Coordinates of C-alpha atoms in Angstrom, one line a residue:
M6 CA 159.3 130.9 96.6
I7 CA 159.3 129.6 100.2
K8 CA 155.8 131.1 100.6
K9 CA 154.6 129.3 97.5
L10 CA 156.0 125.9 98.6
F11 CA 154.3 126.4 102.0
Q12 CA 151.0 127.1 100.3
L13 CA 151.4 124.0 98.0
A14 CA 152.2 121.8 101.0
F15 CA 149.3 123.2 102.9
L16 CA 146.9 122.6 100.0
T17 CA 148.3 119.0 99.6
L18 CA 147.6 118.3 103.3
V19 CA 144.0 119.7 102.9
Y20 CA 143.5 117.5 99.8
L21 CA 144.7 114.4 101.6
F22 CA 142.5 115.2 104.6
I23 CA 139.5 115.5 102.4
A24 CA 140.3 112.4 100.3
L25 CA 141.1 110.1 103.2
P26 CA 138.1 108.1 104.5
T27 CA 136.9 109.2 107.8
Q28 CA 134.5 107.7 110.3
G29 CA 130.9 108.3 109.6
Q30 CA 131.2 109.0 105.9
G31 CA 129.4 105.9 104.8
A32 CA 125.8 104.7 105.3
K33 CA 124.4 104.0 108.7
N34 CA 121.5 101.8 109.9
P35 CA 118.6 102.3 109.8
V36 CA 119.0 103.3 106.1
I37 CA 115.5 104.9 106.2
H38 CA 114.4 106.2 109.6
A39 CA 110.7 106.2 108.7
D40 CA 107.8 103.8 108.4
V41 CA 108.6 101.6 105.4
P42 CA 107.6 98.1 106.5
D43 CA 107.3 94.8 104.8
L44 CA 109.7 95.8 102.1
A45 CA 110.3 93.8 99.0
M46 CA 113.2 94.6 96.7
I47 CA 114.6 93.8 93.2
R48 CA 117.5 95.0 91.1
V49 CA 117.2 95.6 87.4
G50 CA 120.5 96.4 85.9
D51 CA 122.1 99.0 88.2
T52 CA 118.8 100.2 89.7
F53 CA 117.1 98.9 92.8
Y54 CA 113.3 99.1 93.3
M55 CA 111.4 98.6 96.5
S56 CA 107.7 98.2 97.4
S57 CA 106.2 98.5 100.9
T58 CA 103.1 98.5 102.9
T59 CA 100.8 101.5 103.5
M60 CA 97.6 99.5 104.2
H61 CA 94.6 101.9 104.5
M62 CA 96.3 104.8 102.7
S63 CA 95.4 106.0 99.2
P64 CA 97.1 105.8 96.8
G65 CA 98.7 102.6 97.9
L66 CA 101.5 100.1 97.4
P67 CA 104.3 102.6 97.1
I68 CA 107.2 102.0 94.7
M69 CA 110.6 103.5 95.4
K70 CA 113.9 103.4 93.5
S71 CA 117.6 103.8 94.4
K72 CA 121.0 103.5 92.8
D73 CA 122.9 102.7 96.0
L74 CA 120.5 100.9 98.3
V75 CA 120.6 103.8 100.7
N76 CA 119.1 106.9 99.0
W77 CA 115.6 106.1 97.9
E78 CA 113.0 108.2 96.1
M79 CA 109.3 107.7 95.5
V80 CA 108.5 106.9 91.9
G81 CA 104.8 105.8 92.1
Y82 CA 102.1 103.6 93.5
A83 CA 100.7 100.4 92.1
Y84 CA 97.1 101.5 92.7
D85 CA 95.2 104.7 93.3
V86 CA 92.3 103.0 95.1
L87 CA 92.3 99.4 96.4
T88 CA 88.5 99.2 96.6
D89 CA 85.6 101.5 97.3
V90 CA 83.8 99.6 100.0
D91 CA 82.6 101.5 103.1
D92 CA 85.7 100.5 105.1
M93 CA 87.9 102.3 102.6
T94 CA 85.7 105.4 102.2
L95 CA 85.1 105.8 105.9
A96 CA 81.4 105.5 105.3
N97 CA 78.7 104.4 107.8
G98 CA 81.1 104.4 110.7
K99 CA 83.5 101.9 109.1
S100 CA 87.2 102.1 108.6
T101 CA 90.1 99.8 107.5
Y102 CA 92.8 101.0 109.8
G103 CA 95.5 98.3 110.1
R104 CA 94.1 96.4 107.2
G105 CA 93.9 97.4 103.6
S106 CA 96.8 95.9 101.6
W107 CA 99.7 94.3 103.4
A108 CA 103.1 92.8 102.6
S109 CA 103.9 92.9 98.9
S110 CA 106.0 90.8 96.6
L111 CA 108.0 92.6 93.9
R112 CA 109.3 90.8 90.8
Y113 CA 110.7 91.5 87.3
H114 CA 110.2 88.8 84.7
N115 CA 110.6 88.9 80.9
G116 CA 110.4 92.7 80.6
T117 CA 107.4 93.1 83.0
Y118 CA 107.3 94.3 86.5
Y119 CA 104.9 92.5 89.0
V120 CA 103.9 93.6 92.4
S121 CA 101.4 91.5 94.4
T122 CA 99.7 92.0 97.7
F123 CA 96.8 90.7 99.7
A124 CA 94.0 92.4 101.6
Q125 CA 91.7 91.5 104.4
T126 CA 89.5 94.4 103.3
T127 CA 88.7 92.7 100.0
G128 CA 89.4 89.1 100.8
K129 CA 91.5 88.9 97.7
T130 CA 95.0 88.5 96.4
H131 CA 95.9 91.4 94.1
V132 CA 98.5 91.4 91.3
Y133 CA 99.6 94.6 89.5
T134 CA 101.7 94.6 86.3
T135 CA 103.5 97.2 84.2
K136 CA 106.2 97.5 81.6
D137 CA 107.4 100.8 83.1
I138 CA 107.7 100.6 86.9
E139 CA 108.4 104.3 87.2
K140 CA 105.7 105.7 85.0
G141 CA 103.1 102.9 84.7
P142 CA 100.3 102.4 83.9
W143 CA 99.6 99.4 86.1
K144 CA 97.2 96.7 85.2
A145 CA 95.2 95.2 88.1
I146 CA 94.3 91.5 88.5
S147 CA 92.7 90.0 91.6
F148 CA 91.4 86.6 92.7
R149 CA 90.4 84.8 95.9
P150 CA 91.5 83.8 98.4
S151 CA 93.6 86.4 100.2
M152 CA 97.1 84.7 100.5
H153 CA 98.7 85.9 103.7
D154 CA 102.2 87.3 103.4
H155 CA 102.8 85.5 100.1
T156 CA 105.8 85.5 97.8
L157 CA 105.3 85.5 94.0
F158 CA 107.9 83.4 92.2
F159 CA 108.7 82.8 88.5
D160 CA 110.7 79.7 88.1
D161 CA 113.1 78.9 85.3
D162 CA 110.8 76.4 83.7
G163 CA 108.1 79.1 83.2
R164 CA 105.9 78.0 86.1
I165 CA 104.5 80.7 88.4
Y166 CA 104.0 80.0 92.1
M167 CA 102.8 81.6 95.3
I168 CA 104.0 80.6 98.8
W169 CA 102.0 81.9 101.8
G170 CA 100.9 81.2 105.3
A171 CA 102.0 81.4 108.9
G172 CA 103.6 78.5 110.6
K173 CA 102.4 76.0 108.1
L174 CA 103.4 77.3 104.7
S175 CA 101.6 76.3 101.5
M176 CA 102.4 76.6 97.8
V177 CA 100.2 76.8 94.8
E178 CA 100.8 77.2 91.1
L179 CA 99.2 80.2 89.3
K180 CA 97.6 80.4 85.9
E181 CA 99.9 81.8 83.2
D182 CA 97.8 85.1 83.1
L183 CA 97.9 85.3 86.9
S184 CA 94.1 85.4 87.1
G185 CA 94.0 82.7 89.7
T186 CA 95.4 79.5 91.0
K187 CA 95.6 76.2 89.0
P188 CA 93.2 73.7 90.5
G189 CA 94.8 70.7 92.2
T190 CA 98.2 72.3 92.6
E191 CA 98.0 73.5 96.2
R192 CA 100.2 71.7 98.6
V193 CA 101.8 72.1 102.1
L194 CA 105.4 73.2 101.5
I195 CA 106.7 73.3 105.1
E196 CA 104.6 71.8 107.9
N197 CA 106.2 73.8 110.6
A198 CA 108.4 76.6 109.3
T199 CA 108.7 78.1 112.8
A200 CA 110.6 75.1 114.2
P201 CA 114.2 76.4 113.7
S202 CA 113.5 79.3 116.2
G203 CA 112.5 76.9 119.0
P204 CA 109.4 75.6 120.7
N205 CA 108.3 78.8 122.3
V206 CA 106.1 80.0 119.5
G207 CA 104.8 83.5 119.7
L208 CA 104.5 84.8 116.1
P209 CA 104.7 81.8 113.8
A210 CA 106.9 82.0 110.7
E211 CA 105.4 84.3 108.1
G212 CA 106.5 87.0 105.7
S213 CA 107.6 84.6 103.0
Q214 CA 110.1 85.7 100.4
L215 CA 111.6 83.2 98.0
F216 CA 114.9 83.5 96.1
K217 CA 116.9 81.3 93.7
V218 CA 120.7 81.6 94.0
N219 CA 123.1 79.3 92.2
G220 CA 120.4 76.7 91.5
K221 CA 119.1 76.5 95.1
Y222 CA 115.9 77.9 96.6
Y223 CA 116.1 80.1 99.7
L224 CA 112.9 80.9 101.6
F225 CA 113.1 83.8 104.1
N226 CA 110.6 84.1 107.0
I227 CA 110.2 85.9 110.3
S228 CA 109.2 84.4 113.6
W229 CA 108.9 85.8 117.1
P230 CA 109.5 83.3 119.9
K231 CA 107.8 84.0 123.2
G232 CA 110.2 85.9 125.5
G233 CA 112.5 86.5 122.6
M234 CA 112.8 88.8 119.6
R235 CA 111.9 89.0 116.0
T236 CA 114.0 86.3 114.2
V237 CA 115.1 85.7 110.6
I238 CA 114.6 82.1 109.5
V239 CA 115.9 80.7 106.2
H240 CA 114.9 77.4 104.6
R241 CA 116.9 75.9 101.7
A242 CA 116.0 73.3 99.1
D243 CA 117.3 71.9 95.8
K244 CA 113.8 71.8 94.3
I245 CA 111.1 74.4 94.8
T246 CA 108.8 71.6 96.1
G247 CA 111.4 70.7 98.8
P248 CA 112.3 69.1 101.0
Y249 CA 113.5 72.2 102.9
E250 CA 116.0 72.4 105.7
G251 CA 115.9 75.5 107.9
R252 CA 118.0 77.5 110.3
V253 CA 118.0 80.7 112.3
A254 CA 119.8 83.3 110.1
L255 CA 119.7 86.3 112.4
Q256 CA 118.5 87.2 115.9
D257 CA 119.7 90.7 116.8
K258 CA 117.9 93.9 117.8
G259 CA 114.6 92.5 116.5
V260 CA 115.7 93.3 112.9
A261 CA 113.8 90.8 110.7
Q262 CA 111.4 90.2 107.8
G263 CA 112.7 90.7 104.3
G264 CA 115.0 89.0 101.9
L265 CA 118.1 89.1 99.7
I266 CA 119.5 91.6 97.3
D267 CA 122.8 91.7 95.4
T268 CA 124.7 94.7 94.0
P269 CA 126.2 95.0 90.5
N270 CA 129.6 94.4 92.0
G271 CA 128.6 91.1 93.6
D272 CA 128.0 92.2 97.2
W273 CA 125.0 90.7 99.0
Y274 CA 122.7 92.3 101.6
A275 CA 119.6 91.3 103.5
Y276 CA 116.9 94.0 103.6
L277 CA 115.0 93.8 106.8
F278 CA 113.1 96.1 109.2
R279 CA 112.9 96.9 112.9
D280 CA 109.9 97.9 115.0
Y281 CA 111.0 101.2 116.4
G282 CA 108.2 102.7 118.4
A283 CA 106.0 105.6 117.3
V284 CA 107.9 106.4 114.1
G285 CA 107.0 103.0 112.8
R286 CA 108.9 100.0 111.2
I287 CA 112.2 101.2 109.8
P288 CA 114.4 99.5 107.1
Y289 CA 117.9 98.1 107.9
L290 CA 120.5 96.6 105.6
V291 CA 122.6 93.7 106.8
P292 CA 125.7 92.4 105.0
V293 CA 125.5 88.8 103.8
K294 CA 128.3 86.3 103.2
W295 CA 127.9 82.9 101.6
E296 CA 129.2 79.9 103.5
D297 CA 128.6 76.3 102.5
G298 CA 125.7 77.3 100.4
W299 CA 124.0 79.3 103.1
P300 CA 123.5 83.1 103.4
V301 CA 125.2 84.2 106.7
L302 CA 123.6 87.5 107.9
G303 CA 125.4 90.2 109.8
V304 CA 128.9 90.6 111.2
D305 CA 129.5 87.9 113.8
G306 CA 125.7 87.5 113.9
K307 CA 125.1 91.2 114.7
V308 CA 123.5 94.0 112.8
S309 CA 126.1 96.6 111.9
D310 CA 125.5 100.3 112.6
E311 CA 127.9 101.2 109.8
L312 CA 127.7 100.1 106.2
D313 CA 130.1 100.0 103.3
L314 CA 127.7 102.0 101.2
P315 CA 127.3 105.6 100.2
A316 CA 126.0 107.9 103.0
S317 CA 122.4 109.0 103.2
K318 CA 121.6 112.4 101.8
G319 CA 118.6 112.6 104.0
L320 CA 114.9 111.7 103.6
I321 CA 113.9 115.2 102.4
P322 CA 112.7 115.6 99.7
N323 CA 112.5 112.0 98.3
I324 CA 110.6 110.3 101.1
V325 CA 108.9 113.3 102.7
A326 CA 108.9 116.8 101.3
P327 CA 107.7 120.4 101.9
D328 CA 104.9 121.6 99.6
E329 CA 104.0 125.2 98.7
F330 CA 100.9 123.9 96.9
T331 CA 102.0 125.8 93.7
R332 CA 101.6 123.7 90.5
K333 CA 103.1 124.3 87.1
K334 CA 101.2 123.2 84.0
G335 CA 101.4 119.4 83.6
E336 CA 102.5 118.7 87.2
P337 CA 100.4 116.3 89.3
A338 CA 98.0 117.8 91.7
L339 CA 99.8 116.1 94.6
P340 CA 103.5 115.0 94.8
L341 CA 104.1 111.3 95.6
V342 CA 105.0 111.9 99.2
W343 CA 101.4 112.6 100.0
Q344 CA 98.8 109.9 100.8
W345 CA 95.2 110.3 101.9
N346 CA 94.0 108.6 105.1
H347 CA 91.7 106.1 103.3
N348 CA 90.1 106.9 100.0
P349 CA 89.5 110.6 99.4
D350 CA 86.4 112.3 98.1
N351 CA 88.0 114.1 95.1
K352 CA 85.2 116.6 94.8
L353 CA 86.1 118.1 98.1
W354 CA 89.8 119.1 97.6
S355 CA 91.7 121.3 95.2
V356 CA 95.1 122.9 94.5
T357 CA 93.7 125.0 91.7
Q358 CA 90.6 126.8 93.2
R359 CA 92.9 129.2 94.9
K360 CA 96.4 129.4 93.4
G361 CA 99.2 128.3 95.8
Y362 CA 96.8 126.8 98.3
L363 CA 95.4 123.4 99.2
R364 CA 91.6 123.8 99.8
L365 CA 89.8 121.2 101.9
K366 CA 86.1 121.5 101.8
T367 CA 83.7 119.6 104.1
G368 CA 81.1 117.4 102.4
R369 CA 79.4 115.7 105.4
V370 CA 79.1 115.8 109.1
D371 CA 81.5 113.8 111.3
N372 CA 82.1 113.6 115.0
D373 CA 85.3 111.6 115.1
F374 CA 88.6 112.8 113.6
L375 CA 89.6 109.2 112.8
L376 CA 86.5 108.8 110.7
A377 CA 86.7 112.1 108.8
R378 CA 87.5 112.0 105.1
N379 CA 90.2 113.8 103.2
T380 CA 93.0 114.0 105.8
L381 CA 96.1 114.4 103.7
T382 CA 99.2 112.8 105.2
Q383 CA 103.0 112.4 105.1
R384 CA 105.2 110.2 107.1
T385 CA 107.0 111.5 110.2
I386 CA 110.8 110.8 110.1
G387 CA 113.3 110.0 112.8
P388 CA 115.1 110.6 114.9
E389 CA 113.1 113.8 115.0
S390 CA 110.9 115.9 112.6
A391 CA 108.6 118.8 112.6
G392 CA 105.7 119.7 110.3
S393 CA 104.2 123.2 110.0
T394 CA 101.5 124.9 108.0
A395 CA 99.5 128.2 107.7
I396 CA 95.7 128.1 107.3
D397 CA 93.2 130.7 106.1
V398 CA 90.1 129.9 108.3
S399 CA 87.8 132.7 107.1
N400 CA 85.4 130.3 105.3
M401 CA 84.8 127.9 108.1
K402 CA 81.2 127.1 109.1
E403 CA 79.9 126.7 112.7
G404 CA 81.1 123.4 114.1
D405 CA 84.1 123.0 111.7
F406 CA 87.5 121.9 113.0
A407 CA 90.6 122.2 110.8
G408 CA 94.3 121.9 111.4
L409 CA 97.5 119.8 111.7
A410 CA 97.5 116.3 113.2
M411 CA 99.9 113.7 114.4
L412 CA 97.9 110.7 113.1
Q413 CA 97.7 107.4 114.8
Q414 CA 95.0 105.8 117.0
R415 CA 96.3 107.9 120.0
Y416 CA 96.5 111.1 118.0
G417 CA 97.2 114.7 118.8
L418 CA 95.8 117.7 117.0
V419 CA 96.3 121.5 116.9
G420 CA 93.8 123.4 114.9
V421 CA 91.0 125.9 114.7
K422 CA 87.5 125.2 116.0
F423 CA 84.5 127.3 115.1
E424 CA 82.0 127.1 117.9
N425 CA 79.2 129.4 119.2
G426 CA 80.1 132.0 116.6
A427 CA 83.7 132.3 117.6
K428 CA 87.0 130.7 116.5
S429 CA 89.6 129.2 118.8
I430 CA 93.0 127.6 118.5
V431 CA 92.6 124.2 120.1
M432 CA 94.9 121.3 121.1
V433 CA 93.4 117.9 121.4
N434 CA 95.2 115.0 123.0
A435 CA 93.9 111.4 122.5
E436 CA 96.7 109.7 124.3
S437 CA 94.2 108.0 126.7
G438 CA 92.3 106.6 123.7
S439 CA 89.7 109.3 123.9
P440 CA 90.1 112.9 122.6
V441 CA 90.6 115.5 125.3
V442 CA 90.6 119.3 124.7
E443 CA 93.8 120.3 126.6
E444 CA 93.8 124.0 125.8
S445 CA 91.8 126.6 123.8
V446 CA 92.9 130.1 122.8
P447 CA 90.6 132.7 121.2
L448 CA 91.5 133.5 117.6
K449 CA 90.6 136.9 116.2
Q450 CA 92.3 136.7 112.8
K451 CA 91.7 134.7 109.7
R452 CA 95.2 133.3 109.3
V453 CA 97.0 131.1 111.8
Y454 CA 100.2 129.1 111.8
L455 CA 100.5 125.6 113.3
K456 CA 103.3 123.3 114.1
A457 CA 103.7 119.7 115.4
E458 CA 107.1 118.3 116.5
G459 CA 107.9 114.6 117.0
D460 CA 110.8 113.5 119.1
F461 CA 111.6 109.9 118.3
N462 CA 115.2 109.9 119.7
N463 CA 115.8 106.6 121.4
R464 CA 112.1 105.8 121.3
R465 CA 111.3 108.8 123.4
D466 CA 108.1 109.2 121.2
V467 CA 106.7 112.5 122.4
A468 CA 105.0 115.2 120.3
T469 CA 104.6 118.9 121.1
F470 CA 102.2 121.3 119.4
H471 CA 102.6 125.1 118.7
Y472 CA 100.8 128.0 117.2
S473 CA 101.8 131.4 115.9
L474 CA 99.9 134.5 114.9
D475 CA 102.6 135.9 112.8
G476 CA 104.7 132.9 111.6
K477 CA 107.7 134.0 113.7
T478 CA 106.9 133.8 117.4
W479 CA 105.7 130.3 118.4
T480 CA 103.7 129.4 121.5
K481 CA 103.3 125.9 122.8
I482 CA 99.7 124.8 123.3
G483 CA 98.1 122.0 125.3
S484 CA 99.9 119.0 126.6
Q485 CA 102.7 116.8 125.4
L486 CA 101.5 113.8 123.5
K487 CA 103.1 110.5 124.5
M488 CA 102.9 108.8 121.1
A489 CA 102.3 105.0 120.9
Y490 CA 102.5 102.6 118.0
T491 CA 99.2 100.7 118.3
I492 CA 98.3 97.5 116.4
P493 CA 94.8 98.7 115.5
H494 CA 96.4 101.3 113.2
F495 CA 99.6 99.3 112.5
M496 CA 101.4 102.4 111.2
G497 CA 103.9 105.0 112.3
Y498 CA 102.7 108.4 113.1
R499 CA 101.9 110.7 110.2
F500 CA 101.6 114.4 109.8
G501 CA 98.1 115.2 108.6
L502 CA 96.2 118.2 107.3
F503 CA 92.5 117.9 108.1
N504 CA 89.2 119.7 108.0
Y505 CA 85.8 118.3 109.0
A506 CA 82.4 119.5 109.9
T507 CA 80.5 118.5 113.0
K508 CA 77.3 120.5 112.3
T509 CA 76.9 121.8 108.7
P510 CA 78.9 120.7 105.6
G511 CA 80.1 123.1 102.9
G512 CA 82.7 125.2 104.7
Y513 CA 86.3 125.2 103.7
V514 CA 89.9 126.1 104.7
D515 CA 92.9 127.0 102.6
F516 CA 96.3 125.6 103.6
D517 CA 99.1 127.9 102.3
Y518 CA 101.9 125.4 102.6
F519 CA 103.3 122.4 104.4
H520 CA 106.9 122.5 105.6
I521 CA 108.7 119.5 107.1
T522 CA 112.2 119.6 108.7
D523 CA 114.4 116.9 110.3
R524 CA 115.0 119.1 113.4
I525 CA 112.8 120.1 116.4
T526 CA 113.4 123.4 118.2
E527 CA 113.6 122.0 121.7
V528 CA 114.1 118.6 123.5
K529 CA 112.6 118.2 126.9
A530 CA 113.2 115.6 129.6
V531 CA 111.5 112.2 129.4
G532 CA 108.0 112.3 130.8
E533 CA 107.9 116.0 131.2
N534 CA 104.5 117.5 130.3
Y535 CA 103.7 121.2 129.8
K536 CA 100.8 123.5 129.7
A537 CA 101.3 126.5 127.5
K538 CA 100.3 129.7 129.4

């Protein structure tokens, strides 16, 4: 009897220990430690939807969903191809790195979902509509001009507006079918939206997102004062046409640009993002309280590390995911986590020509990795991540180069080169801005294993590269890549599977799988380089 009572007491204590809240059980900022910039968000019932920027990638304008604001999954893209001009097809030496489509606006109105964006590549404003945001299809509308960082807004009286600009913000009314602007309706909405953040203007107020709460209009913008940090500015008005009064709403850690979202139970948050080095621009959630009709962001003006929301279950497999390249009947050829670097040539890739493999075939001659077509990419994730693959290189042609990349302007590659009748495992480092072959190891077999690791802890931003001949024992190769987030590409580093020809098109390689993990095998001291021996 005493033994049973002791067991019962012990089990009760265990239950209480499990049931009591403990530190670290909830969500933490950043809610997504990956490149998801320029986010726009809506809630429909108990489901949240988010759009973001992926610029030159195809498909583009990603749509994600969540039930708790923390755990997000990809559900689709608004478009497969933005346009087929040379810049998007990497033709004639052109590219659209850092351009393509930018900051989107996401809305739900009268049973229809709307997501709009603008593109320097096309010189147009693009609007995509659907009745089913998770399955589509999306209808595309476009018109000139390209309205920079605009916000689409459906007012209660049925009128449709766009607000856009930088510093001086303008507003125009749209036609009912969203096919263009109504003549004579354009007006300056706020002459100097940057003013609340002070006179030292660096980045003028942009990133407009408009909301209507309790009959008042709230316009969110970002500015970046010289010598300061990214700053959230909010303007408020009783009428959409103004006049607007503005104030600084948040200035902490450089977390800025976004808007407002409420939960079904009445809590409010600001969704924003932070520039965080080579991994990219990463989303944060900031609690919002309402005081005197103003949204007050943060806790005592600061961005909290801890959030009163469910904990993250991790970014794998809903933001990034491994892929064995096996497809069941009816499944899409590529899961949503994949995007091509620019528009692909769909004749030159397949997941069916060899079961369980991704085949990348060369169709033209290229001499620059950044201008080669059909590089298939996924985001890197922080604070650390590793991507690995195995390649069958037996069908390469002289001059071909295939492998695994860490893609940005200052990229790193590990792959197989076929030169002078022989294959070698090669590591290329473009940290200086120009590609340098750091090491070359002869390859005598047709299958090789490659791995790239990214250490983004505390913005350390270094990548290391490895190869294996058996998939078990790994050898470092080349030099450590000091990753850098560069404005010409305007995107966090991505893992990329590539194959391009430098002499004769028509060769191909078969990728057996792509594996991604949120751990790296070894962390080295800051600034330490290595040469694999």
